[in-house]
Amino acid sequence: MGDAAPNGVLRYIRHMNTVESLRIPEREGVLAVFIGPQRELIIVPSAKENAGKVERVLGDKSEMLAIGNKFEAVSGGMDEADNGSYGKALVRKLLEERSLSIEGSQIQLLPMNVPVLQKNGGEPSLYRVQIGIIRLTADQIKELGQKKIVVPDGEVRNFVKNDESKLRPSLVYILNALVQNGELR
């Protein structure tokens, strides 16, 4: 995608900036993933101090599909001081650890402000995150499922996490289903 993101992607991100239902409660760390209007994969690393999940996203369901509510494969954090470098480094690290070659595409990183719920029920505060946009082919998605990653805390994990005897669906399983259904190409 290079430096020039398709207009549809920019409109999508601008729209998400105004969606108040995109919330990050202080819960378990997750990796939130969206399929954008240009069928790009959008990765949102969650924040350590505001770890949580994307509850729902308003909009045209044919253009945006929120998945990843139960994924704990990656939990990361960033703050204003690093000017988004953590989010950028995390997305790049994921690609490096998975040994993926994204031919013809570069990682597109865009800033995004998301409202974070307050425990006292007050007005949500805005939290700045970096959105990593990449394109994956079906073959790359299959390859991704065979890779292990090293997350920022040094722990080696893969996409299938057995948590309290409950095997959670893997990201690659859902992405493969999206490819089969024509949602992601």
PDB file of C-alpha atoms in Angstrom:
ATOM      1  CA  MET A   1       0.000   0.000   0.000  1.00  0.00           C
ATOM      2  CA  GLY A   2       2.974   2.278   0.545  1.00  0.00           C
ATOM      3  CA  ASP A   3       2.477   5.787   1.818  1.00  0.00           C
ATOM      4  CA  ALA A   4      -0.716   6.409  -0.108  1.00  0.00           C
ATOM      5  CA  ALA A   5      -3.547   4.531   1.543  1.00  0.00           C
ATOM      6  CA  PRO A   6      -6.706   4.108  -0.531  1.00  0.00           C
ATOM      7  CA  ASN A   7      -9.283   6.800   0.183  1.00  0.00           C
ATOM      8  CA  GLY A   8     -11.650   4.126   1.428  1.00  0.00           C
ATOM      9  CA  VAL A   9      -9.181   3.169   4.149  1.00  0.00           C
ATOM     10  CA  LEU A  10      -8.789   6.758   5.303  1.00  0.00           C
ATOM     11  CA  ARG A  11     -12.559   7.280   5.354  1.00  0.00           C
ATOM     12  CA  TYR A  12     -12.881   4.058   7.335  1.00  0.00           C
ATOM     13  CA  ILE A  13     -10.353   5.142   9.926  1.00  0.00           C
ATOM     14  CA  ARG A  14     -11.881   8.621  10.206  1.00  0.00           C
ATOM     15  CA  HIS A  15     -15.277   7.044  10.729  1.00  0.00           C
ATOM     16  CA  MET A  16     -13.923   4.783  13.448  1.00  0.00           C
ATOM     17  CA  ASN A  17     -12.464   7.824  15.213  1.00  0.00           C
ATOM     18  CA  THR A  18     -16.021   9.030  15.800  1.00  0.00           C
ATOM     19  CA  VAL A  19     -17.562   5.724  16.822  1.00  0.00           C
ATOM     20  CA  GLU A  20     -18.232   5.896  20.538  1.00  0.00           C
ATOM     21  CA  SER A  21     -19.138   2.219  20.735  1.00  0.00           C
ATOM     22  CA  LEU A  22     -15.514   1.242  20.088  1.00  0.00           C
ATOM     23  CA  ARG A  23     -14.482   0.793  23.704  1.00  0.00           C
ATOM     24  CA  ILE A  24     -11.492  -0.626  25.508  1.00  0.00           C
ATOM     25  CA  PRO A  25     -12.606  -1.652  29.003  1.00  0.00           C
ATOM     26  CA  GLU A  26      -9.872  -2.522  31.512  1.00  0.00           C
ATOM     27  CA  ARG A  27      -9.998  -6.276  31.001  1.00  0.00           C
ATOM     28  CA  GLU A  28      -7.879  -8.950  29.384  1.00  0.00           C
ATOM     29  CA  GLY A  29      -5.379  -8.008  26.719  1.00  0.00           C
ATOM     30  CA  VAL A  30      -6.392  -8.767  23.158  1.00  0.00           C
ATOM     31  CA  LEU A  31      -5.485  -8.229  19.548  1.00  0.00           C
ATOM     32  CA  ALA A  32      -8.367  -6.558  17.736  1.00  0.00           C
ATOM     33  CA  VAL A  33      -8.590  -7.241  14.023  1.00  0.00           C
ATOM     34  CA  PHE A  34     -10.835  -5.647  11.403  1.00  0.00           C
ATOM     35  CA  ILE A  35     -11.484  -6.267   7.739  1.00  0.00           C
ATOM     36  CA  GLY A  36     -11.622  -2.860   6.076  1.00  0.00           C
ATOM     37  CA  PRO A  37     -13.646  -1.658   3.088  1.00  0.00           C
ATOM     38  CA  GLN A  38     -10.708  -2.324   0.760  1.00  0.00           C
ATOM     39  CA  ARG A  39     -10.431  -5.876   2.166  1.00  0.00           C
ATOM     40  CA  GLU A  40      -7.295  -4.953   4.048  1.00  0.00           C
ATOM     41  CA  LEU A  41      -6.392  -6.439   7.387  1.00  0.00           C
ATOM     42  CA  ILE A  42      -6.318  -3.870  10.192  1.00  0.00           C
ATOM     43  CA  ILE A  43      -4.440  -4.811  13.356  1.00  0.00           C
ATOM     44  CA  VAL A  44      -5.019  -2.886  16.589  1.00  0.00           C
ATOM     45  CA  PRO A  45      -2.571  -3.699  19.404  1.00  0.00           C
ATOM     46  CA  SER A  46      -4.224  -3.166  22.779  1.00  0.00           C
ATOM     47  CA  ALA A  47      -2.664  -1.126  25.558  1.00  0.00           C
ATOM     48  CA  LYS A  48      -1.240  -2.593  28.757  1.00  0.00           C
ATOM     49  CA  GLU A  49      -2.806   0.020  30.992  1.00  0.00           C
ATOM     50  CA  ASN A  50      -6.129  -0.148  29.152  1.00  0.00           C
ATOM     51  CA  ALA A  51      -6.132  -3.762  28.012  1.00  0.00           C
ATOM     52  CA  GLY A  52      -9.523  -4.857  26.803  1.00  0.00           C
ATOM     53  CA  LYS A  53     -11.614  -5.851  23.893  1.00  0.00           C
ATOM     54  CA  VAL A  54     -13.508  -4.197  21.092  1.00  0.00           C
ATOM     55  CA  GLU A  55     -17.131  -4.715  22.012  1.00  0.00           C
ATOM     56  CA  ARG A  56     -18.790  -3.695  18.767  1.00  0.00           C
ATOM     57  CA  VAL A  57     -18.335  -1.393  15.825  1.00  0.00           C
ATOM     58  CA  LEU A  58     -21.115   0.575  14.190  1.00  0.00           C
ATOM     59  CA  GLY A  59     -21.266   0.840  10.441  1.00  0.00           C
ATOM     60  CA  ASP A  60     -21.931  -1.027   7.234  1.00  0.00           C
ATOM     61  CA  LYS A  61     -21.373  -4.701   8.029  1.00  0.00           C
ATOM     62  CA  SER A  62     -20.453  -5.348   4.415  1.00  0.00           C
ATOM     63  CA  GLU A  63     -17.455  -3.057   4.886  1.00  0.00           C
ATOM     64  CA  MET A  64     -16.324  -3.743   8.420  1.00  0.00           C
ATOM     65  CA  LEU A  65     -16.150  -6.971  10.350  1.00  0.00           C
ATOM     66  CA  ALA A  66     -14.873  -6.984  13.915  1.00  0.00           C
ATOM     67  CA  ILE A  67     -13.203 -10.142  15.153  1.00  0.00           C
ATOM     68  CA  GLY A  68     -10.691 -10.945  17.859  1.00  0.00           C
ATOM     69  CA  ASN A  69     -12.764 -10.308  20.969  1.00  0.00           C
ATOM     70  CA  LYS A  70     -11.364 -13.399  22.683  1.00  0.00           C
ATOM     71  CA  PHE A  71      -7.787 -13.411  21.406  1.00  0.00           C
ATOM     72  CA  GLU A  72      -4.915 -13.146  23.858  1.00  0.00           C
ATOM     73  CA  ALA A  73      -2.172 -13.891  21.336  1.00  0.00           C
ATOM     74  CA  VAL A  74      -0.785 -10.382  21.618  1.00  0.00           C
ATOM     75  CA  SER A  75      -1.104  -7.780  24.331  1.00  0.00           C
ATOM     76  CA  GLY A  76       0.939  -4.638  23.917  1.00  0.00           C
ATOM     77  CA  GLY A  77       1.054  -1.093  25.170  1.00  0.00           C
ATOM     78  CA  MET A  78       2.157   2.351  24.117  1.00  0.00           C
ATOM     79  CA  ASP A  79       1.949   5.866  25.465  1.00  0.00           C
ATOM     80  CA  GLU A  80       2.058   9.388  24.156  1.00  0.00           C
ATOM     81  CA  ALA A  81       5.760   9.718  24.969  1.00  0.00           C
ATOM     82  CA  ASP A  82       6.898   7.196  22.397  1.00  0.00           C
ATOM     83  CA  ASN A  83       4.894   8.918  19.639  1.00  0.00           C
ATOM     84  CA  GLY A  84       3.432   5.653  18.429  1.00  0.00           C
ATOM     85  CA  SER A  85       6.764   3.881  18.036  1.00  0.00           C
ATOM     86  CA  TYR A  86       5.608   0.965  20.178  1.00  0.00           C
ATOM     87  CA  GLY A  87       2.582   0.296  18.002  1.00  0.00           C
ATOM     88  CA  LYS A  88       4.730   0.537  14.896  1.00  0.00           C
ATOM     89  CA  ALA A  89       7.397  -1.745  16.349  1.00  0.00           C
ATOM     90  CA  LEU A  90       4.804  -4.266  17.494  1.00  0.00           C
ATOM     91  CA  VAL A  91       3.208  -4.607  14.081  1.00  0.00           C
ATOM     92  CA  ARG A  92       6.595  -4.944  12.434  1.00  0.00           C
ATOM     93  CA  LYS A  93       7.728  -7.454  15.064  1.00  0.00           C
ATOM     94  CA  LEU A  94       4.676  -9.596  14.430  1.00  0.00           C
ATOM     95  CA  LEU A  95       5.513  -9.777  10.754  1.00  0.00           C
ATOM     96  CA  GLU A  96       9.162 -10.521  11.467  1.00  0.00           C
ATOM     97  CA  GLU A  97       8.429 -13.249  14.006  1.00  0.00           C
ATOM     98  CA  ARG A  98       5.978 -14.920  11.673  1.00  0.00           C
ATOM     99  CA  SER A  99       8.477 -14.797   8.831  1.00  0.00           C
ATOM    100  CA  LEU A 100       5.850 -13.391   6.490  1.00  0.00           C
ATOM    101  CA  SER A 101       6.832 -11.746   3.249  1.00  0.00           C
ATOM    102  CA  ILE A 102       4.260  -9.134   2.285  1.00  0.00           C
ATOM    103  CA  GLU A 103       5.131  -8.811  -1.373  1.00  0.00           C
ATOM    104  CA  GLY A 104       3.944  -5.650  -3.074  1.00  0.00           C
ATOM    105  CA  SER A 105       2.675  -4.173   0.172  1.00  0.00           C
ATOM    106  CA  GLN A 106       4.065  -2.132   3.002  1.00  0.00           C
ATOM    107  CA  ILE A 107       2.716  -1.663   6.463  1.00  0.00           C
ATOM    108  CA  GLN A 108       0.500   1.417   6.608  1.00  0.00           C
ATOM    109  CA  LEU A 109       0.305   2.915  10.095  1.00  0.00           C
ATOM    110  CA  LEU A 110      -2.350   5.463  10.993  1.00  0.00           C
ATOM    111  CA  PRO A 111      -3.071   7.052  14.386  1.00  0.00           C
ATOM    112  CA  MET A 112      -6.487   6.595  15.909  1.00  0.00           C
ATOM    113  CA  ASN A 113      -8.155   7.938  19.037  1.00  0.00           C
ATOM    114  CA  VAL A 114     -10.429   5.464  20.788  1.00  0.00           C
ATOM    115  CA  PRO A 115     -12.671   6.279  23.763  1.00  0.00           C
ATOM    116  CA  VAL A 116     -11.791   4.377  26.932  1.00  0.00           C
ATOM    117  CA  LEU A 117     -14.577   3.731  29.426  1.00  0.00           C
ATOM    118  CA  GLN A 118     -14.175   5.236  32.878  1.00  0.00           C
ATOM    119  CA  LYS A 119     -14.808   3.129  35.976  1.00  0.00           C
ATOM    120  CA  ASN A 120     -16.815   5.934  37.585  1.00  0.00           C
ATOM    121  CA  GLY A 121     -19.150   6.098  34.612  1.00  0.00           C
ATOM    122  CA  GLY A 122     -17.897   9.477  33.471  1.00  0.00           C
ATOM    123  CA  GLU A 123     -17.184  10.623  29.955  1.00  0.00           C
ATOM    124  CA  PRO A 124     -14.843   8.280  28.053  1.00  0.00           C
ATOM    125  CA  SER A 125     -11.295   9.544  27.709  1.00  0.00           C
ATOM    126  CA  LEU A 126      -9.577   9.357  24.337  1.00  0.00           C
ATOM    127  CA  TYR A 127      -6.671   6.957  24.027  1.00  0.00           C
ATOM    128  CA  ARG A 128      -4.313   7.139  21.072  1.00  0.00           C
ATOM    129  CA  VAL A 129      -3.352   3.905  19.314  1.00  0.00           C
ATOM    130  CA  GLN A 130      -1.652   3.028  16.057  1.00  0.00           C
ATOM    131  CA  ILE A 131      -3.512   1.072  13.396  1.00  0.00           C
ATOM    132  CA  GLY A 132      -1.391  -1.268  11.298  1.00  0.00           C
ATOM    133  CA  ILE A 133      -2.814  -2.062   7.877  1.00  0.00           C
ATOM    134  CA  ILE A 134      -1.395  -4.923   5.827  1.00  0.00           C
ATOM    135  CA  ARG A 135      -2.646  -7.229   3.117  1.00  0.00           C
ATOM    136  CA  LEU A 136      -2.377 -10.996   3.487  1.00  0.00           C
ATOM    137  CA  THR A 137      -2.948 -13.635   0.837  1.00  0.00           C
ATOM    138  CA  ALA A 138      -4.642 -16.918   1.637  1.00  0.00           C
ATOM    139  CA  ASP A 139      -1.251 -18.680   1.487  1.00  0.00           C
ATOM    140  CA  GLN A 140       0.256 -16.174   3.895  1.00  0.00           C
ATOM    141  CA  ILE A 141      -2.633 -16.701   6.289  1.00  0.00           C
ATOM    142  CA  LYS A 142      -2.062 -20.449   6.226  1.00  0.00           C
ATOM    143  CA  GLU A 143       1.653 -19.906   6.832  1.00  0.00           C
ATOM    144  CA  LEU A 144       0.870 -17.582   9.705  1.00  0.00           C
ATOM    145  CA  GLY A 145      -0.963 -20.375  11.508  1.00  0.00           C
ATOM    146  CA  GLN A 146       2.220 -22.454  11.630  1.00  0.00           C
ATOM    147  CA  LYS A 147       4.338 -19.733  13.212  1.00  0.00           C
ATOM    148  CA  LYS A 148       5.047 -18.929  16.807  1.00  0.00           C
ATOM    149  CA  ILE A 149       5.600 -15.351  17.892  1.00  0.00           C
ATOM    150  CA  VAL A 150       7.568 -13.686  20.668  1.00  0.00           C
ATOM    151  CA  VAL A 151       5.487 -10.966  22.264  1.00  0.00           C
ATOM    152  CA  PRO A 152       7.048  -7.899  23.955  1.00  0.00           C
ATOM    153  CA  ASP A 153       7.211  -9.593  27.375  1.00  0.00           C
ATOM    154  CA  GLY A 154       9.418 -12.311  25.856  1.00  0.00           C
ATOM    155  CA  GLU A 155       6.904 -15.146  26.065  1.00  0.00           C
ATOM    156  CA  VAL A 156       6.652 -17.418  23.038  1.00  0.00           C
ATOM    157  CA  ARG A 157       3.072 -18.030  21.955  1.00  0.00           C
ATOM    158  CA  ASN A 158       1.126 -19.219  18.994  1.00  0.00           C
ATOM    159  CA  PHE A 159      -2.383 -18.334  17.864  1.00  0.00           C
ATOM    160  CA  VAL A 160      -4.119 -21.186  19.675  1.00  0.00           C
ATOM    161  CA  LYS A 161      -4.231 -20.566  23.399  1.00  0.00           C
ATOM    162  CA  ASN A 162      -5.487 -23.189  25.820  1.00  0.00           C
ATOM    163  CA  ASP A 163      -6.867 -21.131  28.665  1.00  0.00           C
ATOM    164  CA  GLU A 164      -8.446 -22.904  31.636  1.00  0.00           C
ATOM    165  CA  SER A 165      -9.162 -25.993  29.540  1.00  0.00           C
ATOM    166  CA  LYS A 166     -11.074 -23.891  27.030  1.00  0.00           C
ATOM    167  CA  LEU A 167      -9.469 -23.975  23.603  1.00  0.00           C
ATOM    168  CA  ARG A 168     -10.043 -20.568  22.096  1.00  0.00           C
ATOM    169  CA  PRO A 169     -10.416 -20.188  18.326  1.00  0.00           C
ATOM    170  CA  SER A 170      -7.232 -19.113  16.627  1.00  0.00           C
ATOM    171  CA  LEU A 171      -6.932 -15.988  14.527  1.00  0.00           C
ATOM    172  CA  VAL A 172      -5.769 -18.031  11.561  1.00  0.00           C
ATOM    173  CA  TYR A 173      -8.837 -20.276  11.808  1.00  0.00           C
ATOM    174  CA  ILE A 174     -11.160 -17.288  11.526  1.00  0.00           C
ATOM    175  CA  LEU A 175      -9.100 -15.667   8.780  1.00  0.00           C
ATOM    176  CA  ASN A 176      -9.186 -18.893   6.777  1.00  0.00           C
ATOM    177  CA  ALA A 177     -12.967 -18.905   7.132  1.00  0.00           C
ATOM    178  CA  LEU A 178     -13.071 -15.313   5.916  1.00  0.00           C
ATOM    179  CA  VAL A 179     -11.047 -16.263   2.852  1.00  0.00           C
ATOM    180  CA  GLN A 180     -13.350 -19.185   2.098  1.00  0.00           C
ATOM    181  CA  ASN A 181     -16.387 -16.932   2.456  1.00  0.00           C
ATOM    182  CA  GLY A 182     -14.895 -14.293   0.183  1.00  0.00           C
ATOM    183  CA  GLU A 183     -14.664 -11.685   2.944  1.00  0.00           C
ATOM    184  CA  LEU A 184     -10.884 -11.468   2.672  1.00  0.00           C
ATOM    185  CA  ARG A 185      -8.928 -11.874  -0.554  1.00  0.00           C
TER     186      ARG A 185
END
